[in-house]
Amino acid sequence: MASSCRRPEHMAPPEIVSIIIFFNERITSRMIEIQSQMSERAVELLNLPEDQSCFLLDVGCGSGLSGDYLSEEGHYWVGVDISTAMLNVALDRDVEGDLVLGDMGEGMPFRAGTFDGCISISALQWLCNADKKTHSPPKRLYTFFSTLYSSLARGARAVFQLYPENSEQLELITSQAMKAGFSGGMVVDYPNSTKAKKFFLCLFAGVSANLPKGLGTESADKGVPSQVQFTGQRSRFKNMKGKSAKKGKDWVLEKKERRRRQGREVRADTKYTARQRRPHF
Amino acid sequence: MCICILYLNVLSRISGSQATEVKVSEVEFNPNFVSRMIPKLEWSALVQAADGLGHLQDLPTELIADYEANEDFLRKVHRVLLEVEVLEGCLQCPESGREFPITRGVPNMLLNEEEA
């Protein structure tokens, strides 16, 4: 959404930030293109039945860019956003979906089993900040996920495109989603490219399924995870940069390989390579 | 706002006491979609709201059996669900009486400090 500010959720509450951005920046065609691509990928991850018009929820729909893609695909949708300014833009753009002014953290006000799927582009990170003293991010996350869970039809999916700030934030989000009854995990597209890398939190309501594979992972380093299943354990993301953390055997072998690629003279690998030495060595 | 989402809203009553502005537009008929939406609705609430807006017309007060194949019936549901829109009005919670205003077709579901 913002190109001049990497973390808009740190600036101010969402309804203020969206006004600032709207008036200060041109919405470039590149931004629209990126939004559209992310919406397309999110819908792909929803795994909807082919050739069927579905009823979808777009959380944090904003000016309706992602909603437009849903309409193009023949789906009917409801968009929820906290910003009146953004919703007014959506109305002026004559989006086909229905709009609701609401706060994700207060819960999704829909009857049980309403939606065949849910997408959310660049909106979930807003729930992780407390904009008011009375806000408790974990509580708001749980309220959001539990009401979302009930508003989804059995077997439906919710796909969230987000830019995780750190592993603690991801941990908070996934733990609340699990508490609310969801299963699923993170799908990472192009994990090796800083520019193209995208994170999609893929949640299943009611049925377990295999996590879809991230794009651009066929020739990926074995050390870089392209999917992260919910494990319930606290796992520190040691391998986020794709290198082994400790100076173990893997690290030594990788380093030797790197130096060979650089054209340096490197000793051949033998059974003694990176073997544990006795303490006095 | 399309009347569709009202019945899908936990609060299912439209308050007729406020000045209500309704718009009817033409929307492409998708019988398959309408058919799949019907089980998600609370039929009596749909009828009540349509009636309150003055757009009940010939919509049956009871849900008929075997509606999937009944194009005539599906068209009636389509009209009420997708073509009748509430532009200005109110959603009311049947239990607390709390009203949520609708402006330009968008219901304001934001809670107050005390309610959150």
CSV table of N, CA and C in Angstrom, one decimal, chain A residues 52-55 74 76-78 81-82 84 87-89 91-92 98-103 106 108-116 132 134 139 153, chain B residues 1-5 7-12 27-30 32-33 36-37 40-42 82 85 103-113 116:
chain,number,residue,atom,x,y,z
A,52,GLN,N,-17.4,-22.0,-10.7
A,52,GLN,CA,-18.5,-21.7,-9.8
A,52,GLN,C,-18.4,-20.3,-9.2
A,53,SER,N,-19.5,-19.6,-9.2
A,53,SER,CA,-19.4,-18.3,-8.6
A,53,SER,C,-19.6,-18.5,-7.1
A,54,CYS,N,-18.6,-18.0,-6.3
A,54,CYS,CA,-18.7,-18.2,-4.9
A,54,CYS,C,-19.0,-16.9,-4.2
A,55,PHE,N,-19.3,-17.0,-2.9
A,55,PHE,CA,-19.6,-15.8,-2.0
A,55,PHE,C,-18.4,-15.7,-1.1
A,74,GLY,N,-15.9,-13.6,-11.5
A,74,GLY,CA,-17.3,-14.0,-11.4
A,74,GLY,C,-17.8,-14.3,-10.0
A,76,TYR,N,-19.1,-13.2,-6.0
A,76,TYR,CA,-19.8,-12.2,-5.3
A,76,TYR,C,-19.1,-12.0,-4.0
A,77,TRP,N,-18.9,-10.8,-3.5
A,77,TRP,CA,-18.1,-10.6,-2.3
A,77,TRP,C,-18.6,-9.5,-1.4
A,78,VAL,N,-18.2,-9.6,-0.2
A,78,VAL,CA,-18.5,-8.6,0.8
A,78,VAL,C,-17.1,-8.1,1.3
A,81,ASP,N,-13.9,-2.9,5.9
A,81,ASP,CA,-12.7,-2.1,6.1
A,81,ASP,C,-13.1,-1.1,7.2
A,82,ILE,N,-12.0,-0.6,7.9
A,82,ILE,CA,-12.2,0.3,9.0
A,82,ILE,C,-12.2,1.8,8.5
A,84,THR,N,-13.5,4.9,6.5
A,84,THR,CA,-14.6,5.4,5.7
A,84,THR,C,-14.1,6.0,4.4
A,87,LEU,N,-13.5,3.3,1.8
A,87,LEU,CA,-14.8,2.8,1.4
A,87,LEU,C,-15.5,3.8,0.4
A,88,ASN,N,-15.3,5.0,0.7
A,88,ASN,CA,-15.9,6.0,-0.2
A,88,ASN,C,-15.3,6.0,-1.6
A,89,VAL,N,-14.0,5.8,-1.6
A,89,VAL,CA,-13.3,5.6,-2.9
A,89,VAL,C,-13.9,4.4,-3.6
A,91,LEU,N,-16.8,3.1,-3.3
A,91,LEU,CA,-18.1,3.4,-3.7
A,91,LEU,C,-18.1,4.3,-5.0
A,92,ASP,N,-17.2,5.2,-5.0
A,92,ASP,CA,-17.0,6.1,-6.2
A,92,ASP,C,-16.6,5.3,-7.4
A,98,ASP,N,-20.4,-5.7,-1.9
A,98,ASP,CA,-21.1,-5.0,-0.8
A,98,ASP,C,-20.1,-4.6,0.2
A,99,LEU,N,-20.2,-3.4,0.7
A,99,LEU,CA,-19.2,-2.9,1.7
A,99,LEU,C,-19.7,-2.8,3.1
A,100,VAL,N,-18.9,-3.1,4.0
A,100,VAL,CA,-19.3,-2.9,5.5
A,100,VAL,C,-18.2,-2.1,6.2
A,101,LEU,N,-18.6,-1.1,6.9
A,101,LEU,CA,-17.6,-0.3,7.7
A,101,LEU,C,-17.5,-1.0,9.0
A,102,GLY,N,-16.3,-1.6,9.3
A,102,GLY,CA,-16.2,-2.3,10.5
A,102,GLY,C,-14.7,-2.5,10.9
A,103,ASP,N,-14.5,-2.9,12.1
A,103,ASP,CA,-13.2,-3.2,12.7
A,103,ASP,C,-12.9,-4.7,12.8
A,106,GLU,N,-13.0,-6.4,16.1
A,106,GLU,CA,-14.3,-6.5,16.9
A,106,GLU,C,-15.1,-7.7,16.4
A,108,MET,N,-16.3,-10.5,13.0
A,108,MET,CA,-17.0,-10.5,11.7
A,108,MET,C,-18.5,-10.7,12.0
A,109,PRO,N,-19.4,-9.7,11.7
A,109,PRO,CA,-20.8,-9.8,12.0
A,109,PRO,C,-21.6,-10.6,11.0
A,110,PHE,N,-21.3,-11.8,10.8
A,110,PHE,CA,-22.1,-12.6,9.8
A,110,PHE,C,-22.6,-13.9,10.4
A,111,ARG,N,-23.6,-14.4,9.8
A,111,ARG,CA,-24.2,-15.7,10.2
A,111,ARG,C,-23.2,-16.8,9.9
A,112,ALA,N,-23.4,-17.9,10.7
A,112,ALA,CA,-22.5,-19.0,10.5
A,112,ALA,C,-22.6,-19.6,9.1
A,113,GLY,N,-21.4,-20.0,8.6
A,113,GLY,CA,-21.4,-20.7,7.3
A,113,GLY,C,-21.7,-19.8,6.1
A,114,THR,N,-21.6,-18.5,6.2
A,114,THR,CA,-21.9,-17.7,5.1
A,114,THR,C,-21.0,-17.7,3.9
A,115,PHE,N,-19.7,-17.7,4.2
A,115,PHE,CA,-18.7,-17.5,3.1
A,115,PHE,C,-18.1,-18.8,2.6
A,116,ASP,N,-17.9,-18.8,1.3
A,116,ASP,CA,-17.2,-20.0,0.7
A,116,ASP,C,-15.7,-19.8,0.8
A,132,LYS,N,-5.2,1.7,20.5
A,132,LYS,CA,-5.8,2.4,21.7
A,132,LYS,C,-5.3,1.7,22.9
A,134,THR,N,-6.9,0.6,25.3
A,134,THR,CA,-7.8,-0.5,25.6
A,134,THR,C,-7.6,-1.8,24.7
A,139,LYS,N,-6.1,-10.5,22.0
A,139,LYS,CA,-7.6,-10.6,22.2
A,139,LYS,C,-8.3,-10.3,20.9
A,153,ALA,N,-18.0,-21.3,5.6
A,153,ALA,CA,-18.6,-22.6,5.4
A,153,ALA,C,-17.6,-23.7,5.7
B,1,MET,N,-26.5,-0.8,0.0
B,1,MET,CA,-26.0,-2.1,0.3
B,1,MET,C,-27.0,-3.2,-0.2
B,2,CYS,N,-26.4,-4.1,-0.8
B,2,CYS,CA,-27.3,-5.2,-1.3
B,2,CYS,C,-28.0,-5.9,-0.2
B,3,ILE,N,-29.3,-6.2,-0.3
B,3,ILE,CA,-30.1,-6.7,0.7
B,3,ILE,C,-29.5,-8.1,1.1
B,4,CYS,N,-28.8,-8.7,0.2
B,4,CYS,CA,-28.2,-10.0,0.4
B,4,CYS,C,-27.5,-10.1,1.7
B,5,ILE,N,-26.6,-9.1,2.0
B,5,ILE,CA,-25.8,-9.3,3.2
B,5,ILE,C,-26.6,-9.1,4.5
B,7,TYR,N,-29.4,-10.4,5.6
B,7,TYR,CA,-29.8,-11.6,6.2
B,7,TYR,C,-28.6,-12.4,6.6
B,8,LEU,N,-27.5,-12.1,6.1
B,8,LEU,CA,-26.3,-12.8,6.4
B,8,LEU,C,-25.7,-12.1,7.6
B,9,ASN,N,-26.3,-11.0,7.9
B,9,ASN,CA,-25.7,-10.3,9.1
B,9,ASN,C,-26.4,-10.9,10.3
B,10,VAL,N,-25.6,-11.0,11.4
B,10,VAL,CA,-26.1,-11.5,12.6
B,10,VAL,C,-27.3,-10.8,13.1
B,11,LEU,N,-27.3,-9.5,12.9
B,11,LEU,CA,-28.5,-8.7,13.2
B,11,LEU,C,-29.3,-8.7,12.0
B,12,SER,N,-30.5,-9.2,12.1
B,12,SER,CA,-31.3,-9.4,10.9
B,12,SER,C,-32.5,-8.5,10.7
B,27,VAL,N,-29.4,-6.9,-12.0
B,27,VAL,CA,-28.2,-7.7,-11.8
B,27,VAL,C,-28.4,-9.0,-12.6
B,28,GLU,N,-27.3,-9.4,-13.2
B,28,GLU,CA,-27.4,-10.6,-14.0
B,28,GLU,C,-27.8,-11.8,-13.2
B,29,PHE,N,-28.8,-12.6,-13.7
B,29,PHE,CA,-29.3,-13.7,-12.9
B,29,PHE,C,-28.4,-14.9,-13.0
B,30,ASN,N,-28.0,-15.4,-11.8
B,30,ASN,CA,-27.2,-16.6,-11.7
B,30,ASN,C,-27.9,-17.6,-10.8
B,32,ASN,N,-27.6,-20.8,-10.2
B,32,ASN,CA,-26.8,-21.7,-9.4
B,32,ASN,C,-26.3,-21.0,-8.1
B,33,PHE,N,-25.9,-19.7,-8.2
B,33,PHE,CA,-25.5,-19.0,-7.1
B,33,PHE,C,-26.6,-18.7,-6.1
B,36,ARG,N,-27.5,-21.8,-4.1
B,36,ARG,CA,-26.6,-22.1,-3.1
B,36,ARG,C,-26.6,-21.1,-1.9
B,37,MET,N,-27.2,-20.0,-2.1
B,37,MET,CA,-27.3,-19.0,-1.1
B,37,MET,C,-28.4,-19.3,-0.1
B,40,LYS,N,-28.3,-20.6,3.4
B,40,LYS,CA,-27.5,-19.8,4.3
B,40,LYS,C,-28.4,-18.8,5.0
B,41,LEU,N,-29.6,-18.6,4.4
B,41,LEU,CA,-30.5,-17.5,4.9
B,41,LEU,C,-31.5,-18.0,6.0
B,42,GLU,N,-31.9,-17.0,6.7
B,42,GLU,CA,-33.0,-17.2,7.7
B,42,GLU,C,-34.2,-16.7,6.9
B,82,LEU,N,-30.4,-9.7,-4.6
B,82,LEU,CA,-29.3,-9.0,-5.3
B,82,LEU,C,-29.7,-7.7,-5.9
B,85,GLU,N,-31.6,-2.9,-3.0
B,85,GLU,CA,-30.5,-2.4,-2.2
B,85,GLU,C,-31.0,-1.3,-1.2
B,103,THR,N,-25.3,4.1,5.4
B,103,THR,CA,-25.1,5.3,4.6
B,103,THR,C,-24.5,4.9,3.3
B,104,ARG,N,-25.1,5.4,2.2
B,104,ARG,CA,-24.6,5.1,0.8
B,104,ARG,C,-24.6,3.6,0.6
B,105,GLY,N,-25.4,2.9,1.3
B,105,GLY,CA,-25.4,1.5,1.1
B,105,GLY,C,-24.4,0.7,2.0
B,106,VAL,N,-23.7,1.5,2.9
B,106,VAL,CA,-22.7,0.8,3.7
B,106,VAL,C,-23.1,0.9,5.2
B,107,PRO,N,-23.3,-0.3,5.8
B,107,PRO,CA,-23.7,-0.3,7.2
B,107,PRO,C,-22.4,0.0,8.1
B,108,ASN,N,-22.6,0.8,9.1
B,108,ASN,CA,-21.5,1.1,10.0
B,108,ASN,C,-21.6,0.2,11.2
B,109,MET,N,-20.7,-0.8,11.3
B,109,MET,CA,-20.8,-1.8,12.3
B,109,MET,C,-19.8,-1.5,13.4
B,110,LEU,N,-19.2,-0.3,13.4
B,110,LEU,CA,-18.2,0.0,14.4
B,110,LEU,C,-18.8,0.1,15.8
B,111,LEU,N,-18.2,-0.5,16.8
B,111,LEU,CA,-18.7,-0.4,18.1
B,111,LEU,C,-18.1,0.8,18.9
B,112,ASN,N,-18.9,1.2,19.9
B,112,ASN,CA,-18.4,2.3,20.8
B,112,ASN,C,-17.4,1.7,21.7
B,113,GLU,N,-16.6,2.6,22.4
B,113,GLU,CA,-15.6,2.2,23.4
B,113,GLU,C,-16.2,1.2,24.4
B,116,ALA,N,-17.0,-2.5,22.8
B,116,ALA,CA,-16.0,-3.4,22.3
B,116,ALA,C,-15.5,-4.5,23.2
